[in-house]
JSON list of C-alpha atoms in Angstrom, two decimals:
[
{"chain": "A", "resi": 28, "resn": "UNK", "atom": "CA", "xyz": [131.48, 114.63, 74.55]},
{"chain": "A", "resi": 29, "resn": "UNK", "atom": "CA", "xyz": [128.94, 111.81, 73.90]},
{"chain": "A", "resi": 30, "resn": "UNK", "atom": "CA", "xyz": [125.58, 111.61, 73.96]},
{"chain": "A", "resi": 31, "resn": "UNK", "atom": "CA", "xyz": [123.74, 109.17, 75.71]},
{"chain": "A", "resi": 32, "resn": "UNK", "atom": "CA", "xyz": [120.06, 107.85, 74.36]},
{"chain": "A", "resi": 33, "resn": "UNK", "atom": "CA", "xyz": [119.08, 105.74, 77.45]},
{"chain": "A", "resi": 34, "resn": "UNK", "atom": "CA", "xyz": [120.36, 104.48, 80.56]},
{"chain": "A", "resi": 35, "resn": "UNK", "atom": "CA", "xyz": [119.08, 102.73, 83.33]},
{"chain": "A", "resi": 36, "resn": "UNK", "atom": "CA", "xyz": [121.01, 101.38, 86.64]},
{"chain": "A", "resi": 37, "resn": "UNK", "atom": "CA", "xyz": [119.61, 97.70, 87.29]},
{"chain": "A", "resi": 38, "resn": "UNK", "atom": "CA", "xyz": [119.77, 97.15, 90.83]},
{"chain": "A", "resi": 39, "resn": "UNK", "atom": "CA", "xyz": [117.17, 94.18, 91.72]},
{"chain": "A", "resi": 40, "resn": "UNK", "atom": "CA", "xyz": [117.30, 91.59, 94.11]},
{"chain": "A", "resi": 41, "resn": "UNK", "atom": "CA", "xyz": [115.20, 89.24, 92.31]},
{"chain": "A", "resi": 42, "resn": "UNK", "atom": "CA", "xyz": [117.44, 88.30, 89.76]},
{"chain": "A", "resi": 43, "resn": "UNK", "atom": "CA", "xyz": [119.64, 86.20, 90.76]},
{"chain": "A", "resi": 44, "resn": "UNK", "atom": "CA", "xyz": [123.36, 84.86, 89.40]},
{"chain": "A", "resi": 45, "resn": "UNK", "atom": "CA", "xyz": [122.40, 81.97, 86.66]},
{"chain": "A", "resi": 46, "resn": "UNK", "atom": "CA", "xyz": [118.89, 82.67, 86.39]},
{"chain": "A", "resi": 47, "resn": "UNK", "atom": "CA", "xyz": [117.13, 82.57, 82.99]},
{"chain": "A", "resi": 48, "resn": "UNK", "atom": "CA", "xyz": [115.56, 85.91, 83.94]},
{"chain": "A", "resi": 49, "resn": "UNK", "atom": "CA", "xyz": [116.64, 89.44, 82.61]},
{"chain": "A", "resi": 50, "resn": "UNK", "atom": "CA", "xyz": [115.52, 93.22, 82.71]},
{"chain": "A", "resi": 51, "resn": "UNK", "atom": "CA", "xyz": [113.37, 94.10, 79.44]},
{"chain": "A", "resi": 52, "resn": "UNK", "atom": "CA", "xyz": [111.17, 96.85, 78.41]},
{"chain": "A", "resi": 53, "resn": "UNK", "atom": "CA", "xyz": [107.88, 96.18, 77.45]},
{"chain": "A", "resi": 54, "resn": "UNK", "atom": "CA", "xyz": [107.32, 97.06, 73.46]},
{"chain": "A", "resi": 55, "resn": "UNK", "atom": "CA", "xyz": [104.50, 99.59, 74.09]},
{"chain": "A", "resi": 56, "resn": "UNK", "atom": "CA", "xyz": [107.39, 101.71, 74.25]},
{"chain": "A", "resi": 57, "resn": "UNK", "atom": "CA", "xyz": [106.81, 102.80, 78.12]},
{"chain": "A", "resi": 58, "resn": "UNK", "atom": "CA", "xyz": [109.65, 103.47, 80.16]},
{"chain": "A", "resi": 59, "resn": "UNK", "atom": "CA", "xyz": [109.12, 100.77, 82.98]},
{"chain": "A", "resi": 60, "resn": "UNK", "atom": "CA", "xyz": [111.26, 97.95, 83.36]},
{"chain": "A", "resi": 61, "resn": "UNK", "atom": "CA", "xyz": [109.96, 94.61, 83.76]},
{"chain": "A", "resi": 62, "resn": "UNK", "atom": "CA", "xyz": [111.55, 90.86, 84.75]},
{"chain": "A", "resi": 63, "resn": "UNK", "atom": "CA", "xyz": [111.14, 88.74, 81.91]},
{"chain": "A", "resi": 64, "resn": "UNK", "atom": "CA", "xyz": [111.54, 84.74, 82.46]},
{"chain": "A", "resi": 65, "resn": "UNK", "atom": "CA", "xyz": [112.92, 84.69, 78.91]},
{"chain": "A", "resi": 66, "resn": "UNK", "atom": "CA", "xyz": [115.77, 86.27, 77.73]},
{"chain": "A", "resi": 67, "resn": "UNK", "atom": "CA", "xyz": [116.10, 87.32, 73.95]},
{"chain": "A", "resi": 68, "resn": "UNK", "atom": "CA", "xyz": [118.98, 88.78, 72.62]},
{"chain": "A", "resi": 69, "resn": "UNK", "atom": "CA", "xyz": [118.52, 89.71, 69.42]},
{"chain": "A", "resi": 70, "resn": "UNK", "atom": "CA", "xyz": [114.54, 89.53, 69.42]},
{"chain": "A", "resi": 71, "resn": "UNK", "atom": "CA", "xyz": [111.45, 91.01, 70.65]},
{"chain": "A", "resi": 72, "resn": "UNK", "atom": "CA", "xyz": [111.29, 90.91, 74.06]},
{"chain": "A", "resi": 73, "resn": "UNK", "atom": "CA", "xyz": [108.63, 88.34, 75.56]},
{"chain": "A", "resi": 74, "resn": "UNK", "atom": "CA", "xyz": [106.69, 89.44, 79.23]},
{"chain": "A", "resi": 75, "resn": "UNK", "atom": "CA", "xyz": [104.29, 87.43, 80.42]},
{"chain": "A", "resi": 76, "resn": "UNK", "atom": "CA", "xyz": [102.56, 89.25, 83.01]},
{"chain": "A", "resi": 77, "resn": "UNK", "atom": "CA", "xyz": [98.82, 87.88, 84.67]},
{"chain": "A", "resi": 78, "resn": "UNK", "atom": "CA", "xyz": [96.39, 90.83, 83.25]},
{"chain": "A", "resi": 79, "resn": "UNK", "atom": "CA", "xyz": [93.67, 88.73, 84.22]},
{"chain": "A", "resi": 80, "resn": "UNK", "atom": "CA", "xyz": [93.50, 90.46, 88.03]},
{"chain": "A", "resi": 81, "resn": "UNK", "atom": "CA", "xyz": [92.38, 93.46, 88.49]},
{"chain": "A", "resi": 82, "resn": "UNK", "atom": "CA", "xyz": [91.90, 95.80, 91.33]},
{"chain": "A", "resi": 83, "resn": "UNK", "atom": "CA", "xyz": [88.28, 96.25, 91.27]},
{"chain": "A", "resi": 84, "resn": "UNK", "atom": "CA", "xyz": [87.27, 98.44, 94.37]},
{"chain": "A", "resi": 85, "resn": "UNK", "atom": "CA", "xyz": [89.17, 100.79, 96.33]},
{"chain": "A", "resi": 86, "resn": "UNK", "atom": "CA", "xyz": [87.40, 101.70, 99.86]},
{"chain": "A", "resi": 87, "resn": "UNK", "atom": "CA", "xyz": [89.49, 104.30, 101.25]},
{"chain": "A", "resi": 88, "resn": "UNK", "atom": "CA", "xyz": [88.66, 106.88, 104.17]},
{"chain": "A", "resi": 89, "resn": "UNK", "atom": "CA", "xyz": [85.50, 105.13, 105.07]},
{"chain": "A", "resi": 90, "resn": "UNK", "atom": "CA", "xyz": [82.80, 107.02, 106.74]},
{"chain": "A", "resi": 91, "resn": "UNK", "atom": "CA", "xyz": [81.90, 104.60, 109.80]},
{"chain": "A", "resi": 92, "resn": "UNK", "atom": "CA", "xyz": [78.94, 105.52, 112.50]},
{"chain": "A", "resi": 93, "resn": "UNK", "atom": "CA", "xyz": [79.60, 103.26, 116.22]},
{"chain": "A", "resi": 94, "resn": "UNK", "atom": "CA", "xyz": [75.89, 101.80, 117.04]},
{"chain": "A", "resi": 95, "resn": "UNK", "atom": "CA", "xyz": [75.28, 104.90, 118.79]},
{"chain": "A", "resi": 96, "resn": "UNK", "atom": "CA", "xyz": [75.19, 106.97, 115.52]},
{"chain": "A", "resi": 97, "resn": "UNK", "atom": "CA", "xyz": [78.73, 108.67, 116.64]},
{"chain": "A", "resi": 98, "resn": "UNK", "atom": "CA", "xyz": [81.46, 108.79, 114.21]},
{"chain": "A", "resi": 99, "resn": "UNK", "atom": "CA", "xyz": [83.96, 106.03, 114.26]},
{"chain": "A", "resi": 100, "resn": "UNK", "atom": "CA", "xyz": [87.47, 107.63, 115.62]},
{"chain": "A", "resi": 101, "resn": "UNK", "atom": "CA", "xyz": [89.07, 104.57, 113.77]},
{"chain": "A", "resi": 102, "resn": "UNK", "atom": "CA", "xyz": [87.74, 104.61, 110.02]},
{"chain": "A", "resi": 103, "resn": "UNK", "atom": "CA", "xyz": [90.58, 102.67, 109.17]},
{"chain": "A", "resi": 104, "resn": "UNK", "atom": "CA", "xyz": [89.21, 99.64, 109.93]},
{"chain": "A", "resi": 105, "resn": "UNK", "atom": "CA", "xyz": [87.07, 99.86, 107.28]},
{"chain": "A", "resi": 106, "resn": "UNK", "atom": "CA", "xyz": [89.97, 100.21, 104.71]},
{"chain": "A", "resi": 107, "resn": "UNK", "atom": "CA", "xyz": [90.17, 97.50, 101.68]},
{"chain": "A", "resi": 108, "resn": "UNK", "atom": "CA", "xyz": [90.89, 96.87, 98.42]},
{"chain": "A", "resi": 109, "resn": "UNK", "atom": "CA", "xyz": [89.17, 94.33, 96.30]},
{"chain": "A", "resi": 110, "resn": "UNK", "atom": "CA", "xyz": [90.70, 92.14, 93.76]},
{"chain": "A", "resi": 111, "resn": "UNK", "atom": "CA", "xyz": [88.97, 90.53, 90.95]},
{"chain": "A", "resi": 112, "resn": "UNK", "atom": "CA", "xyz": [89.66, 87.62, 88.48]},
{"chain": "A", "resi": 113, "resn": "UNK", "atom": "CA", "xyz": [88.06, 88.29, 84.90]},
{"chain": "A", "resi": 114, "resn": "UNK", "atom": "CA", "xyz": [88.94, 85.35, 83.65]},
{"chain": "A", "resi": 115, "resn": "UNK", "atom": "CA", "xyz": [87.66, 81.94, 82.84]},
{"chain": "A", "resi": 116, "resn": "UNK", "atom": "CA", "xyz": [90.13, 79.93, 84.77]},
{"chain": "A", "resi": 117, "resn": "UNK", "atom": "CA", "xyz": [91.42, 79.96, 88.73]},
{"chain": "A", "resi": 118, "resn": "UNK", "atom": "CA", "xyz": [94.47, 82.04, 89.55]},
{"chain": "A", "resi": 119, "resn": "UNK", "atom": "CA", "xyz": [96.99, 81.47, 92.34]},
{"chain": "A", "resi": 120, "resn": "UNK", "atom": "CA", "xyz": [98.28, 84.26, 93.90]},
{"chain": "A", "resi": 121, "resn": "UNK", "atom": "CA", "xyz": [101.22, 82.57, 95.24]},
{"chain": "A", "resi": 122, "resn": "UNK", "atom": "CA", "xyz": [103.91, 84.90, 95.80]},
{"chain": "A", "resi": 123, "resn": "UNK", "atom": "CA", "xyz": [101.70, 87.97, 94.53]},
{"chain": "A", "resi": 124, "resn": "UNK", "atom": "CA", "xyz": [101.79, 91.21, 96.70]},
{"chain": "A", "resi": 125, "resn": "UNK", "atom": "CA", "xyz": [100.31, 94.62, 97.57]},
{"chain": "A", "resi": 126, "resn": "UNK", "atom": "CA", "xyz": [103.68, 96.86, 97.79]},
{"chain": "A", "resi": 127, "resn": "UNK", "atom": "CA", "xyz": [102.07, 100.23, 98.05]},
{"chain": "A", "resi": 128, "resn": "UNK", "atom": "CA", "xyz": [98.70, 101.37, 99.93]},
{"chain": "A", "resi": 129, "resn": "UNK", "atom": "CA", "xyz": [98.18, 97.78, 101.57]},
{"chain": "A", "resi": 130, "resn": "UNK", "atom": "CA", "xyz": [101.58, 95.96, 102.42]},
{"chain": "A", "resi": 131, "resn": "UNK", "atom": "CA", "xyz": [100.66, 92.54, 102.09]},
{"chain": "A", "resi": 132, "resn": "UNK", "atom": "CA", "xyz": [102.16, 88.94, 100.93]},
{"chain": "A", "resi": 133, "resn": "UNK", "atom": "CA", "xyz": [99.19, 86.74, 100.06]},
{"chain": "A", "resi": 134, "resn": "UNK", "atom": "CA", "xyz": [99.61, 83.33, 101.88]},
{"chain": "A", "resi": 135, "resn": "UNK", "atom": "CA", "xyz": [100.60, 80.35, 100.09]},
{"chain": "A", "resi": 136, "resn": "UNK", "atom": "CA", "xyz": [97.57, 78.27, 98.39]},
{"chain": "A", "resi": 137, "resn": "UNK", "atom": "CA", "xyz": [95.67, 81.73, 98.17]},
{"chain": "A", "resi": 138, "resn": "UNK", "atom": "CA", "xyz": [93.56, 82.16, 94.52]},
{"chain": "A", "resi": 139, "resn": "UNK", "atom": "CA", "xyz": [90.58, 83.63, 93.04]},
{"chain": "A", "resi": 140, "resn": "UNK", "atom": "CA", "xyz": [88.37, 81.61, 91.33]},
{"chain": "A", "resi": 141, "resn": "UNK", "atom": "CA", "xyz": [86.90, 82.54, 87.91]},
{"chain": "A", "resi": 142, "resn": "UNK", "atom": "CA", "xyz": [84.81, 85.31, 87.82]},
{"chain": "A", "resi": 143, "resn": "UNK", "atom": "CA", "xyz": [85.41, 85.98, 92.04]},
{"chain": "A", "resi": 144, "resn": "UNK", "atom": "CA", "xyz": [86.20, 88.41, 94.18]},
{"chain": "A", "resi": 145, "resn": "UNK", "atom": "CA", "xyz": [89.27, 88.65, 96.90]},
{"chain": "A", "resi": 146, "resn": "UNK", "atom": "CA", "xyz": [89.22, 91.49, 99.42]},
{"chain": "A", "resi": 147, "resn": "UNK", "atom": "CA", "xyz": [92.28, 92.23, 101.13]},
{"chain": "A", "resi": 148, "resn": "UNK", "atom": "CA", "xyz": [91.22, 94.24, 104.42]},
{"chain": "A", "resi": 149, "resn": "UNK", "atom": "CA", "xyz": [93.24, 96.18, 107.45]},
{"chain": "A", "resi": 150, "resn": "UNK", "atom": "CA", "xyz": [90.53, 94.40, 109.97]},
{"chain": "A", "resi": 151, "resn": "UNK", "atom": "CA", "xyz": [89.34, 91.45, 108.35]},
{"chain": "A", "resi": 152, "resn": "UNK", "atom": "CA", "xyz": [86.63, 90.48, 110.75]},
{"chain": "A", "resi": 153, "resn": "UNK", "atom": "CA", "xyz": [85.11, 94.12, 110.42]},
{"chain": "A", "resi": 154, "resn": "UNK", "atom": "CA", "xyz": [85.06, 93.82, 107.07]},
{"chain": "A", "resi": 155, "resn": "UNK", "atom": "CA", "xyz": [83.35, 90.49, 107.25]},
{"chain": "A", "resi": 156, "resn": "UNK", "atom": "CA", "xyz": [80.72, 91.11, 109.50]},
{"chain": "A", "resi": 157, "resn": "UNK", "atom": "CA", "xyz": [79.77, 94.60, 107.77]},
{"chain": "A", "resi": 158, "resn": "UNK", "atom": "CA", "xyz": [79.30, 93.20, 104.47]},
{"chain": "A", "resi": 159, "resn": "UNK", "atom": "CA", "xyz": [78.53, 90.04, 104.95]},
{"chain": "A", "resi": 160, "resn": "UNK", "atom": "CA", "xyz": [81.55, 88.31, 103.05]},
{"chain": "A", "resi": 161, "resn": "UNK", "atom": "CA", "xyz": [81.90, 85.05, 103.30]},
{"chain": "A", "resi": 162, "resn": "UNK", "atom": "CA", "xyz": [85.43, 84.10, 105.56]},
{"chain": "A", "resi": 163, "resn": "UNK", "atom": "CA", "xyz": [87.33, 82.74, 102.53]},
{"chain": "A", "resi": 164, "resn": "UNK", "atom": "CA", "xyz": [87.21, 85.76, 100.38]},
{"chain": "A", "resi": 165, "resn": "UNK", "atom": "CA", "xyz": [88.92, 88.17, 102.74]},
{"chain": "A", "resi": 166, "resn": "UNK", "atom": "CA", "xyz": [92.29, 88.49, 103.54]},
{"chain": "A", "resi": 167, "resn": "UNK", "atom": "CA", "xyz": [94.19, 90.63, 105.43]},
{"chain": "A", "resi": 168, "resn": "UNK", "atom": "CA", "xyz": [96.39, 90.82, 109.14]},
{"chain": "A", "resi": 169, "resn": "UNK", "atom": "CA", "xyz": [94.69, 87.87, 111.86]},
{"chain": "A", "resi": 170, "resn": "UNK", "atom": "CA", "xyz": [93.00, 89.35, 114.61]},
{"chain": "A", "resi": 171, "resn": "UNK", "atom": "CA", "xyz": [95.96, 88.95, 117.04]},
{"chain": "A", "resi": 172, "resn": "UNK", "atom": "CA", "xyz": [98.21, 91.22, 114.86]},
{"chain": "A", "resi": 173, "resn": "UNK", "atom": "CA", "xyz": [100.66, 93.65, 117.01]},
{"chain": "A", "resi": 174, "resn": "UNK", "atom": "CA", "xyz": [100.35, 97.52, 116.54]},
{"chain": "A", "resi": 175, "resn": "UNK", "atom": "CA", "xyz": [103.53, 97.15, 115.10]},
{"chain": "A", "resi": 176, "resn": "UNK", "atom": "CA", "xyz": [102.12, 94.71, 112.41]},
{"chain": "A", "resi": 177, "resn": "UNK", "atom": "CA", "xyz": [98.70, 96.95, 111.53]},
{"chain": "A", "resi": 178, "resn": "UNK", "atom": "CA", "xyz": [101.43, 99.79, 111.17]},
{"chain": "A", "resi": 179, "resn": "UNK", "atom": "CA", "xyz": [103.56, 97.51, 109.01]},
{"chain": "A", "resi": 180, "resn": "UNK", "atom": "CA", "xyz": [100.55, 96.54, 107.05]},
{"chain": "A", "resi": 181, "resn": "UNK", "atom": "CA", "xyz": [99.29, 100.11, 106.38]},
{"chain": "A", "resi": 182, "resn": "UNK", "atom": "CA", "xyz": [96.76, 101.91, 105.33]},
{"chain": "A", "resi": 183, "resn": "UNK", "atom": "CA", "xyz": [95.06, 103.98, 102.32]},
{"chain": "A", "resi": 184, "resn": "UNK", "atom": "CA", "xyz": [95.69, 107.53, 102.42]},
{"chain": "A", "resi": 185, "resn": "UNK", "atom": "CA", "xyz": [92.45, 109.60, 101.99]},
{"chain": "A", "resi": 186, "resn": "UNK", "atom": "CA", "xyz": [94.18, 112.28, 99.72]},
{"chain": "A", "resi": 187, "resn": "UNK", "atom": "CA", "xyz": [95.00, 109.48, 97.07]},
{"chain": "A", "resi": 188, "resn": "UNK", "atom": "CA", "xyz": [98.06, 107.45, 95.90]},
{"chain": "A", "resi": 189, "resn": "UNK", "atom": "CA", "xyz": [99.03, 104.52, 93.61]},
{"chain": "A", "resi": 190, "resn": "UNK", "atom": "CA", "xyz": [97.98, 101.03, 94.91]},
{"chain": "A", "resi": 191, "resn": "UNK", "atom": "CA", "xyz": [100.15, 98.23, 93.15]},
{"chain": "A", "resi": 192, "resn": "UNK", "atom": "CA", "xyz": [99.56, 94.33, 92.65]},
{"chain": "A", "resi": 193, "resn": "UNK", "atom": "CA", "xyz": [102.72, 92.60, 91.76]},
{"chain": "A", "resi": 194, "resn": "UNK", "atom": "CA", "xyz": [103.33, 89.36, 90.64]},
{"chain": "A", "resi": 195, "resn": "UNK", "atom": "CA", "xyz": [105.83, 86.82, 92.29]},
{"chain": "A", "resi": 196, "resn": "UNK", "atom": "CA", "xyz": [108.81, 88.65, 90.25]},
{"chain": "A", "resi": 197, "resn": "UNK", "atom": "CA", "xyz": [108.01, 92.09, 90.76]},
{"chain": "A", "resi": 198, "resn": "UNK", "atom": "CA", "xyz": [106.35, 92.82, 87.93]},
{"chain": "A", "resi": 199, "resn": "UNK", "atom": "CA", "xyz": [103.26, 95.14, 88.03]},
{"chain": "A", "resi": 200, "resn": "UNK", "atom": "CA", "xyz": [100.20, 92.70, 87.39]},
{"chain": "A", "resi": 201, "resn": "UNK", "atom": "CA", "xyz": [97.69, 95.80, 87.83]},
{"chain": "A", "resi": 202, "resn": "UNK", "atom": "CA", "xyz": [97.87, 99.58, 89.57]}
]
């Protein structure tokens, strides 16, 4: 028989026939697979990957009161995640995503200045108004979003679970 030292099965959408892109593992000798924008047989592989954002806060099964000091039956609203830039410079989020917890594409021309804050929320306006945030730093579904969109969009499960920021290839910028 033979023996096999690694395999992997590349399936990916996001490579595409002709592209300088290719499947490489990062040198810190993980197992994940990343999509590099620079092929290099024969060489170290090069992944550049923006480790500049972070996910800062995680606000998961919030514990809401109604104005009548009765607890809110929809905590959910409450949900978000906050994102934050620890760099010196602005960075576009253009064609980043939240593909677990949250389910969100951020909208073109969206960034985080240097040093700021983004908050991606399940009921931006809540979110808003209860902390005081000004409009342009949260995110999230617009107030005329279906059920079928909120459900689409998700939410944070209270028992725990990875949260993951890619970039525009699919690479994991932070989890």
């Amino acid at each position: 028989g033979q023996t096999i030292a690694d395999a992997v099965t590349v399936e990916d959408p996001a490579i595409q026939p002709g592209s300088p892109q290719s499947h490489a593992r990062h040198l810190d000798g993980r197992a994940s697979w990343w999509i590099s924008t620079r092929p290099t047989p024969g060489a170290a592989n090069q992944i550049e990957v923006e480790k500049d954002l972070v996910l800062n806060e995680i606000h998961f099964n919030p514990k809401l009161l109604l104005p009548t000091g009765i607890p809110d039956r929809s905590p959910e609203r409450g949900e978000f995640l906050e994102i934050h830039n620890r760099s010196a410079r602005t960075i576009s989020l253009d064609g980043y995503r939240l593909s677990s917890g949250f389910q969100y594409a951020f909208g073109h021309g969206t960034s985080v200045p240097p040093g700021g804050f983004l908050v991606v929320a399940r009921d931006p306006r809540f979110v808003r108004e209860t902390y005081a945030l000004a409009p342009e730093i949260v995110v999230g579904p617009p107030e005329t979003a279906t059920p079928e969109a909120l459900d689409s969009f998700g939410m944070l499960r209270n028992r725990g679970e990875r949260i993951r920021l890619e970039d525009p290839l699919g690479n994991t910028a932070d989890e």
